[in-house]
Coordinates of C-alpha atoms in Angstrom, one line a residue:
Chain A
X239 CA 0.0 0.0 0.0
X240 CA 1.7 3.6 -1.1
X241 CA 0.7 6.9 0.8
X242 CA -0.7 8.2 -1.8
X243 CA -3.2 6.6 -3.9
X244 CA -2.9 6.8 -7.5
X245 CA -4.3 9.8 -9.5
X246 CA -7.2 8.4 -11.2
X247 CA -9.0 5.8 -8.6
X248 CA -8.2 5.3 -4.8
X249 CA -9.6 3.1 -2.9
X250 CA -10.3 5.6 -0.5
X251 CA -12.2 8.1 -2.7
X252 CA -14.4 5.5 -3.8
X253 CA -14.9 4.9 -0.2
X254 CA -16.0 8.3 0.0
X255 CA -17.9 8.8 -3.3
X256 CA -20.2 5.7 -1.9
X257 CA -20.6 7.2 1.6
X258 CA -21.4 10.1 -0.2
X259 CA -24.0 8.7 -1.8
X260 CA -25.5 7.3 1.1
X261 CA -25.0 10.2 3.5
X262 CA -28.5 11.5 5.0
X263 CA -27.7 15.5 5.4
X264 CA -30.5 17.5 6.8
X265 CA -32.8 18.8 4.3
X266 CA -32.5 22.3 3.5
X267 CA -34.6 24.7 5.7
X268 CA -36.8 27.1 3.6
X269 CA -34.9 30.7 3.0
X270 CA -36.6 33.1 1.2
X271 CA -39.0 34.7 3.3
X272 CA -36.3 35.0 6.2
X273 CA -33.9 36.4 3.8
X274 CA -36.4 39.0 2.4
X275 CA -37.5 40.0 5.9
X276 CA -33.9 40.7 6.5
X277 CA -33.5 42.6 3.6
X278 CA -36.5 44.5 3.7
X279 CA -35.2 44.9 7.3
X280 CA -39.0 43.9 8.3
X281 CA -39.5 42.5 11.7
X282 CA -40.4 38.9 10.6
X283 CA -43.3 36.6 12.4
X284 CA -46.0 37.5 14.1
X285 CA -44.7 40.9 15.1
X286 CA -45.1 42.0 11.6
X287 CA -48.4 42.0 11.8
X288 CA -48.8 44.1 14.9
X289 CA -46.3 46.5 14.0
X290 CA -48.1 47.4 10.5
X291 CA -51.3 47.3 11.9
X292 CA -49.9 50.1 14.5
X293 CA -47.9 51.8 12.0
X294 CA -51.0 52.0 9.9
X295 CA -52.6 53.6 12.9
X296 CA -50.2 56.0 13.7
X297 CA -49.7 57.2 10.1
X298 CA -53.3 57.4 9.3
X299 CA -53.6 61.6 9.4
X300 CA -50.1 61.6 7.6
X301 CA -51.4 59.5 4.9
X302 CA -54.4 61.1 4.5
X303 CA -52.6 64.3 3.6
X304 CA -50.1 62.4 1.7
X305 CA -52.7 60.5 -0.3
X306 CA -52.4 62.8 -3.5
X307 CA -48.7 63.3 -3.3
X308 CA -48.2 63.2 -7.0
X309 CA -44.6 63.8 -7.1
X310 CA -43.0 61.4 -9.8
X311 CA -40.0 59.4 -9.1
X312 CA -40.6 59.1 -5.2
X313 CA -42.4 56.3 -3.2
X314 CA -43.4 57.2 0.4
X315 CA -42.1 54.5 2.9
X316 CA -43.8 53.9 5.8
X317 CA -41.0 52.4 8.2
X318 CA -41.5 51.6 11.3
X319 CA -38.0 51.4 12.0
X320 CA -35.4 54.2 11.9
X321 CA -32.9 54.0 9.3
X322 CA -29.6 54.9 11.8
X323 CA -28.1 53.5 13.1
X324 CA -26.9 52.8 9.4
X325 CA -25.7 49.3 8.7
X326 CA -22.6 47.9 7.1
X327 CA -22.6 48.6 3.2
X328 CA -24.8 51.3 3.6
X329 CA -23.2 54.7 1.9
X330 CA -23.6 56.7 5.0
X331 CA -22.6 60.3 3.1
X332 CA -24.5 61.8 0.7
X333 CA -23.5 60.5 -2.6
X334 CA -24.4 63.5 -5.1
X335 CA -22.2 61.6 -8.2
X336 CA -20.0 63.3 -10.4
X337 CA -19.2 66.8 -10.6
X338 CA -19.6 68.2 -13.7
X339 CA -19.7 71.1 -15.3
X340 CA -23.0 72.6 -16.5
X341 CA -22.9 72.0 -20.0
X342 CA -21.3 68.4 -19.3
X343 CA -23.9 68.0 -17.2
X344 CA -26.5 68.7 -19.8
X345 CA -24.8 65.8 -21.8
X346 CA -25.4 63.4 -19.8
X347 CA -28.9 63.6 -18.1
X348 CA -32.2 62.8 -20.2
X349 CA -34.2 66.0 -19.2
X350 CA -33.1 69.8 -20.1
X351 CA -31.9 71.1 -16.8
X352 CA -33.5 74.0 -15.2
X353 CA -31.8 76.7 -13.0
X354 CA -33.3 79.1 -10.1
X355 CA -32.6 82.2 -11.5
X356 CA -32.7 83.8 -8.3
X357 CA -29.5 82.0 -7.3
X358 CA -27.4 82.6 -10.4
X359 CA -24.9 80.1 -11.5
X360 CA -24.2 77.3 -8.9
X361 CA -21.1 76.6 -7.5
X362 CA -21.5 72.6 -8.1
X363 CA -22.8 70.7 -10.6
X364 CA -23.3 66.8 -9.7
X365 CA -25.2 63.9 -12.5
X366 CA -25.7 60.6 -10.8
X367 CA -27.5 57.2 -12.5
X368 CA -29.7 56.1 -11.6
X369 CA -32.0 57.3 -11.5
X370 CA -33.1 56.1 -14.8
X371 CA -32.3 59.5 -17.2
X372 CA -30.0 60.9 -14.5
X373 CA -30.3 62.7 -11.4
X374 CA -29.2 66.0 -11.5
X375 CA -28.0 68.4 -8.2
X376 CA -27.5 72.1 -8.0
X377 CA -25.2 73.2 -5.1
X378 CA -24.8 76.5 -3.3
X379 CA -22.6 76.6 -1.1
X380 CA -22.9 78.5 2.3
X381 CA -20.6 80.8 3.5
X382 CA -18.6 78.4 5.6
X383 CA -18.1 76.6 2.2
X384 CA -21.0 74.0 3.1
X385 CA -23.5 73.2 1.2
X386 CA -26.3 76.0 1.4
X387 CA -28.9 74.8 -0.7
X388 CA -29.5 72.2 -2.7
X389 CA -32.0 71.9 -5.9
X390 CA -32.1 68.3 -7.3
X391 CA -34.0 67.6 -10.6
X392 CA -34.6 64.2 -11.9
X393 CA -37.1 62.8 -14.4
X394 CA -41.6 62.3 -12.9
X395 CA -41.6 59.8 -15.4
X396 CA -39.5 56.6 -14.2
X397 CA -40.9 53.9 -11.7
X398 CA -41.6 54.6 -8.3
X399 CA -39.0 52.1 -7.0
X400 CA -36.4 53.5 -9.2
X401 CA -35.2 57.0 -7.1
X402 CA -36.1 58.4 -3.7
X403 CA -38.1 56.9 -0.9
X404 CA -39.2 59.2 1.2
X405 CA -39.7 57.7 5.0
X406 CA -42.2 59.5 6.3
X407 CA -42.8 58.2 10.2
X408 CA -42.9 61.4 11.6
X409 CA -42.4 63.9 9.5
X410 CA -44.8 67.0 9.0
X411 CA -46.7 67.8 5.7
X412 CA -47.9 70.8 4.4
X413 CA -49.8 71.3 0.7
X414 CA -48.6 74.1 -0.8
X415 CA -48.3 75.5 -4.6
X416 CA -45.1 76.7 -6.9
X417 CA -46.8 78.6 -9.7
X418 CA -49.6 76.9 -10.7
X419 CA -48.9 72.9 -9.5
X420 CA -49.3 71.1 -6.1
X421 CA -46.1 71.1 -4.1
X422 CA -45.3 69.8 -0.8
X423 CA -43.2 71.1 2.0
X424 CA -42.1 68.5 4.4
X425 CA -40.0 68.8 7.4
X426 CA -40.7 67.4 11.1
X427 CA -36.3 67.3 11.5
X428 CA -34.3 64.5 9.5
X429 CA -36.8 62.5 6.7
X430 CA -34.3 60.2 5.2
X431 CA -34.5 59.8 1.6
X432 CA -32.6 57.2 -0.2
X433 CA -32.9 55.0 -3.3
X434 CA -30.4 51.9 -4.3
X435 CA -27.4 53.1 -6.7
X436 CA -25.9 50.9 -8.9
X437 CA -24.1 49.0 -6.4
X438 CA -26.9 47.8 -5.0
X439 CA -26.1 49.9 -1.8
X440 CA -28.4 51.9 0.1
X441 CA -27.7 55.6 -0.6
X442 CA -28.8 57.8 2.1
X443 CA -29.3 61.1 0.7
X444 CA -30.7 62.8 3.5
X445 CA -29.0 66.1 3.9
X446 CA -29.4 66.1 7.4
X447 CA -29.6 69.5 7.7
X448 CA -32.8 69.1 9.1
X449 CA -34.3 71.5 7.3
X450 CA -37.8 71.1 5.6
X451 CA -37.8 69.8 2.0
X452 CA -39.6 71.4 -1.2
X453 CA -41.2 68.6 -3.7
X454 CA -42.9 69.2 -6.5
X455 CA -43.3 68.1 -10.2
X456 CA -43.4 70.0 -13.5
X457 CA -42.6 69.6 -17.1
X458 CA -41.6 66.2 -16.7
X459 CA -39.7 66.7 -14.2
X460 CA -39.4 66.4 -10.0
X461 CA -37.9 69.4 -8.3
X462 CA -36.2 69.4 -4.6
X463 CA -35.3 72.0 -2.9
X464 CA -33.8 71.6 0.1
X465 CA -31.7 74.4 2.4
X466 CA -33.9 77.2 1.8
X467 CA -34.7 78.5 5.1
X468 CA -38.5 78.7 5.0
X469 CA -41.5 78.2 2.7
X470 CA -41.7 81.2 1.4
X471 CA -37.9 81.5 0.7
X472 CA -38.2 78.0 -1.3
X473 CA -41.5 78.8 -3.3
X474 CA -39.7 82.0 -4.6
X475 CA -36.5 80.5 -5.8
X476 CA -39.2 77.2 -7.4
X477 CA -41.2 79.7 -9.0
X478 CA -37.5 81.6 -10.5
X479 CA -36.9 78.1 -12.3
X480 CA -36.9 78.5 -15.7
Chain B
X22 CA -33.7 33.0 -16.5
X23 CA -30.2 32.7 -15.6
X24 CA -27.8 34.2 -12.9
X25 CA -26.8 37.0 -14.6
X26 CA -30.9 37.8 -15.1
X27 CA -31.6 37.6 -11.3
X28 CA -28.6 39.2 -10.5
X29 CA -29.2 41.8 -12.7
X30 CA -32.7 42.4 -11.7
X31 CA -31.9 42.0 -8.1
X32 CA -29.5 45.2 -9.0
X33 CA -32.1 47.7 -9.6
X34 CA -34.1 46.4 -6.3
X35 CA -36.1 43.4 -7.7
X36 CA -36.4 41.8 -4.1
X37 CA -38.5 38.8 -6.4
X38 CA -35.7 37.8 -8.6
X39 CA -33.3 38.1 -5.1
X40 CA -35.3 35.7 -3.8
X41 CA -35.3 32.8 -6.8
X42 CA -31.7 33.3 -6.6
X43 CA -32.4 32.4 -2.8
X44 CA -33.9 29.3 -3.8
X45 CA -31.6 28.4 -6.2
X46 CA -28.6 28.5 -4.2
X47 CA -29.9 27.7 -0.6
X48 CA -28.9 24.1 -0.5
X49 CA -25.6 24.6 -1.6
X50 CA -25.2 27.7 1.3
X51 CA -27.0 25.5 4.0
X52 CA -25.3 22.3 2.8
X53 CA -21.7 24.3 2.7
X54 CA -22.4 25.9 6.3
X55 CA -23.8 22.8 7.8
X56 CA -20.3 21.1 6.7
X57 CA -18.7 23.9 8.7
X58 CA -20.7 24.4 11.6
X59 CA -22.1 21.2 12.5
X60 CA -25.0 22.2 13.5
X61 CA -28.8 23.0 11.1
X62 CA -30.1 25.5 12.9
X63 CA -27.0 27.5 12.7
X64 CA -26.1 26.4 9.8
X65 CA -29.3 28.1 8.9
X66 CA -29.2 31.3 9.9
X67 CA -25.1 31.6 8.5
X68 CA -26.8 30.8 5.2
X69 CA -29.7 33.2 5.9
X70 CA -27.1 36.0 6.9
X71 CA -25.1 35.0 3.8
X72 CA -28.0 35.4 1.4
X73 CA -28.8 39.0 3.2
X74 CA -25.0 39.9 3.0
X75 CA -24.2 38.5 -0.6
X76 CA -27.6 41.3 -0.9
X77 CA -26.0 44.1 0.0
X78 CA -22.5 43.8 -1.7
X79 CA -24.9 42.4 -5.3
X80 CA -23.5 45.8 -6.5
X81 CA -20.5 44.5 -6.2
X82 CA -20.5 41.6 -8.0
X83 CA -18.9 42.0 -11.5
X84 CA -21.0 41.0 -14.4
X85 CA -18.6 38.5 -15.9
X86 CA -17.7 36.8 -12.3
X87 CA -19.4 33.2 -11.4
X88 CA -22.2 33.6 -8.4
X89 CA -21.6 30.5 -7.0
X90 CA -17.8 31.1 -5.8
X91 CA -18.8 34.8 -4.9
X92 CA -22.2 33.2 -2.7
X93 CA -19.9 31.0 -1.6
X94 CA -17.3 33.3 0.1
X95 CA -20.1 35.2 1.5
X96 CA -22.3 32.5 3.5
X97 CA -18.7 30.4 3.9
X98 CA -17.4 33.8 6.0
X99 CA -21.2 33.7 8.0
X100 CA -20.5 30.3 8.6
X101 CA -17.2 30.6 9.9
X102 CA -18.2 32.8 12.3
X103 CA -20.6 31.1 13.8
X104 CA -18.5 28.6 14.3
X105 CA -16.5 30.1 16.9
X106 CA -19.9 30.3 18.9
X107 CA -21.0 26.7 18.0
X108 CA -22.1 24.6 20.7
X109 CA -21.7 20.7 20.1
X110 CA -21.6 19.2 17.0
X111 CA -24.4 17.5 15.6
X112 CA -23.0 14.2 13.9
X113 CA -23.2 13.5 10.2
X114 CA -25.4 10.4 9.9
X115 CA -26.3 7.2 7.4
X116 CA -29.5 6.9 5.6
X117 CA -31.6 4.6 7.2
X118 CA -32.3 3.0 3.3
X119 CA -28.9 3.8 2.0
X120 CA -28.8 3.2 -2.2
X121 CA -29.1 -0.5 -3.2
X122 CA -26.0 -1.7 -4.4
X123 CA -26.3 -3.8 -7.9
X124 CA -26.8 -7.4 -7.4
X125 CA -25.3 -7.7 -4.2
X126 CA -26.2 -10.3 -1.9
X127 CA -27.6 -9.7 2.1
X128 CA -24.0 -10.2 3.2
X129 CA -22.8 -7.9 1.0
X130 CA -25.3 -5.1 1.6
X131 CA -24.3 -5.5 5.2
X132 CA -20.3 -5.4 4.9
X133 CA -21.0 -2.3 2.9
X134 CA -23.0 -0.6 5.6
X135 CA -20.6 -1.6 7.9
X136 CA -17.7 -0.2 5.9
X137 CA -19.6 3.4 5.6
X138 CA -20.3 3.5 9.5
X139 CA -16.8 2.8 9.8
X140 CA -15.7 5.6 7.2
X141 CA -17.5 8.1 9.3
X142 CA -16.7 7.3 12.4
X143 CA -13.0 7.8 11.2
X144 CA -14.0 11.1 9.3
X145 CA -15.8 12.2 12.5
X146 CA -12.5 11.6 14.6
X147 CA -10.2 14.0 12.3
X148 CA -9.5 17.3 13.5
X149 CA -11.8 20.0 12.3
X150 CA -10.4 21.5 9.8
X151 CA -9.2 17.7 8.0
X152 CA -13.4 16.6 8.5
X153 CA -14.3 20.3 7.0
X154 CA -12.2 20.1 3.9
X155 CA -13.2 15.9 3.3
X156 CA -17.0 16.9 3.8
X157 CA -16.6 19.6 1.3
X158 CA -15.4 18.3 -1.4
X159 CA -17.4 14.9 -0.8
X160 CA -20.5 15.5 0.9
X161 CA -21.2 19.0 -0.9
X162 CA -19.3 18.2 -3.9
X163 CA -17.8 21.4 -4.1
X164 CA -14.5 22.0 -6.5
X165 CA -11.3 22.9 -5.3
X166 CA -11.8 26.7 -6.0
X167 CA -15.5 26.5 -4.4
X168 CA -13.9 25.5 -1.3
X169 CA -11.3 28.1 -1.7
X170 CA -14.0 30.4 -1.7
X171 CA -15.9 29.0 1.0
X172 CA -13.0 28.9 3.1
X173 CA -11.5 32.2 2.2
X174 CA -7.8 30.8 1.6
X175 CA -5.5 30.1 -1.8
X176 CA -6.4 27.5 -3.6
X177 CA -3.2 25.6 -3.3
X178 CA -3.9 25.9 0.7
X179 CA -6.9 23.7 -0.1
X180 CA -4.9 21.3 -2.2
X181 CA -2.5 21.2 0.4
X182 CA -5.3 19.8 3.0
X183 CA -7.1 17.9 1.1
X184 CA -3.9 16.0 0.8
X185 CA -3.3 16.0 4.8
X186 CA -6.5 15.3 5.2
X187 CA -6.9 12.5 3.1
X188 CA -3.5 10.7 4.3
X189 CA -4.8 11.2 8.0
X190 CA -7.9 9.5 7.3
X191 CA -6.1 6.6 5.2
X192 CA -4.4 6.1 8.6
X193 CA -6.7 6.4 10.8
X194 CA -8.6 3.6 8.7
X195 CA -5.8 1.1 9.1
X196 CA -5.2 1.9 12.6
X197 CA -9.3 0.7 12.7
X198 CA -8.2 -1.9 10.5
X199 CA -6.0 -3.5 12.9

C-alpha cells in the first residue's frame, strides 16, 4: 500500500464517493422569506403583523394628507424602523455623483436642466444614475463653504421604486403651490431619503440638515429644494426656475 | 432565467428575482455551512445571513464573475463565524435505506454498511479543519476553487489539505483496521 493513492482511482475516494452517496444530510430549511424579511429589514413573524397594523394607525392623518402626493420618481415608505443607526454597506454620506460642469452636465442627463434664476450660477454641478435618465443636483454653497442649498431635478416619469423613498414616520406635511402645481413642504427634523445606486447599496441622501424639504413636479420633471430657510424662501426661488 | 438575469434584476431592487436566486442556491449555502458548523439550525441562519450579506454587496458583484464562488465566500465567512460560537456538534449520519447496491447479496449489503459507518466514524474523529475540507469536497461536492471560496484561503492551501486530510484519514482507517 503507497501513501498516496494513485491519480485516477483510490480506494479511499471510492470509499468516499459511496458514503457520499449514502450520507442522509438534513434537508435544507426554507430561505426566502427570512432572507427578504432581512433585507426588507421587516420585523419577521407574528410581530409584523402588529407593527403594520400600529404603524398603519399612527400614520393614518399623515397618509391622509399624503394620499395625492403626486410627485414622480418618489415612493413614500412607511417604516416603522429608523434607518440609523446605518448598517454595514450602507453609503452613509451623501452621494451626489459626479461633478460636472453645467454644459457636461446637460450631456449626460435625459431631461433639459432647469436653474433658479434667483440664485445665479451654482457653485457645483453633480449627475448621478440612476435614476433612470439621471439625477441632477444644483449646489450653493454656504458661506462656511458647506453646502447652502441644494435643488435636485430628476425625471416624474420613471418607476416609483427607481429613485427616492421618502420615510415618512414622523415627518410634517404641508400642501402648498409653486406657480400653478401642487407642491409639498415637508420637514418634522431629519426625513431620510434614499434610493439603491448601482451597487446595489443603500444611498442615504438625507441632507441632514434638518431642514424642511420642497417637492414638486413639473414639465416632466421632479424638483427638490432643500436648504432654503423657510417656505416662502423656497417657493420663490421654485417659481425663478426656468 | 439565468444568474446574470436575477442578479441583474436584483440590481435595480427586484427583491422577487433576489429571492429565486435564494432558492436556487440555498442548499448549496446551507449544505456548505452545515459542513462547517455542525449544526442546522446555525447552519441556517449563517446561510440566511449569507443570502442577506451576498444582498447588500450584489452591486459589487462584477457581471462577468461566477455567483456561485462569490455566494460562496459570503455564507462560507457567515459560517465561519458562527462557528466560533457553536455549541456541540451534531453528527453527520447514514441513511436509514442507504442506495441498493447492484446485485449484491444480504451479506454484501451488510459489509458495505458496515464499511460506511466505519468511514464516518473515522471522518468524524479528524480534526476539524481535516473533516471540513473531506466533507466539502465529498459530501457538498464542491471544487477545489469553491472551497477556496468557502474557506477564504488560496487555492493551493486547499490542495494542500485535502492532501493531509486524506492521508490522516487513510491512517486512521488502518489503525481501525487493525
Amino acid at each position: 500500500m503507497t501513501d498516496q493513492g494513485s491519480p485516477i482511482v483510490d480506494g479511499l475516494e471510492l470509499r468516499l464517493a459511496d458514503l457520499a452517496s449514502a450520507i442522509d444530510l438534513p434537508p435544507t430549511p426554507p430561505m426566502r422569506e427570512a432572507v427578504l424579511d432581512g433585507i426588507r429589514r421587516r420585523p419577521s413573524g407574528r410581530w409584523r403583523l402588529a407593527a403594520i397594523a400600529l404603524a398603519l394607525v399612527v400614520l393614518a392623518a399623515t397618509v391622509a394628507a399624503l394620499v395625492t402626493f403626486g410627485v414622480g420618481g418618489l415612493r413614500l415608505v412607511p417604516n416603522v424602523e429608523t434607518l440609523s443607526p446605518l448598517p454595514s454597506g450602507v453609503v452613509a454620506e451623501r452621494a451626489l455623483g459626479e461633478r460636472l460642469s453645467l454644459d457636461a452636465a446637460r450631456s449626460r442627463i435625459a431631461f433639459e436642466p432647469r436653474l433658479p434664476v434667483a440664485l445665479g450660477t451654482p457653485d457645483d454641478v453633480y449627475v448621478i444614475e440612476p435614476p433612470r435618465g439621471g439625477a441632477l443636483t444644483l449646489v450653493w454653497r454656504d458661506a462656511a463653504g458647506g453646502i447652502g442649498l441644494l435643488v435636485t431635478e430628476l425625471r416624474a416619469d420613471i418607476g416609483p421604486d427607481a429613485f427616492e423613498k421618502l420615510v415618512i414616520q414622523g415627518v410634517t406635511v404641508q400642501r402648498t403651490i409653486v406657480g400653478d402645481v401642487a407642491a409639498w413642504w415637508v420637514g418634522g427634523g431629519e426625513h431620510p431619503f434614499f434610493y439603491r445606486d448601482a451597487n446595489g447599496a443603500i444611498v442615504d441622501t438625507t441632507l441632514r440638515l434638518a431642514e424642511p424639504t420642497l417637492f414638486w413636479e413639473q414639465d416632466g420633471i421632479t424638483f427638490r429644494i432643500e436648504g432654503a430657510s423657510d417656505i416662502d424662501d423656497a417657493r420663490r426661488l421654485a417659481e425663478s426656475i426656468r | 432565467m439565468t444568474d446574470a438575469d436575477l442578479v441583474e434584476r436584483a440590481r435595480r431592487g427586484d427583491d422577487a428575482a433576489f429571492g429565486l436566486l435564494v432558492d436556487r442556491y440555498a442548499e448549496l449555502a446551507f449544505r456548505s455551512a452545515l459542513l462547517i458548523c455542525g449544526d442546522p439550525d446555525e447552519a441556517r441562519d449563517a446561510a440566511q445571513e449569507g443570502f442577506i450579506n451576498a444582498h447588500r454587496a450584489i452591486g459589487r458583484f462584477r457581471h462577468d464573475a461566477e455567483l456561485r464562488p462569490w455566494l460562496l465566500r459570503i455564507v462560507g465567512n457567515a459560517a465561519r463565524n458562527r462557528r466560533r460560537g457553536a455549541g456541540r456538534r451534531t453528527r453527520l449520519a447514514l441513511r436509514a435505506s442507504p442506495p441498493a447496491q447492484v446485485a449484491a447479496s444480504a451479506e454484501d449489503e451488510l459489509l458495505a454498511v458496515e464499511r460506511r459507518r466505519e468511514l464516518l466514524e473515522a471522518i468524524d474523529g479528524l480534526r476539524h479543519e481535516d473533516r471540513v475540507v473531506i466533507s466539502l469536497r465529498w459530501f457538498a461536492e464542491l471544487s477545489e476553487a469553491e472551497i477556496a471560496a468557502v474557506l477564504d484561503c488560496p487555492r493551493g492551501t486547499v490542495k494542500s489539505r485535502l492532501s493531509r486530510a486524506m492521508q490522516r484519514l487513510r491512517a486512521s482507517l488502518s489503525e481501525m483496521d487493525r
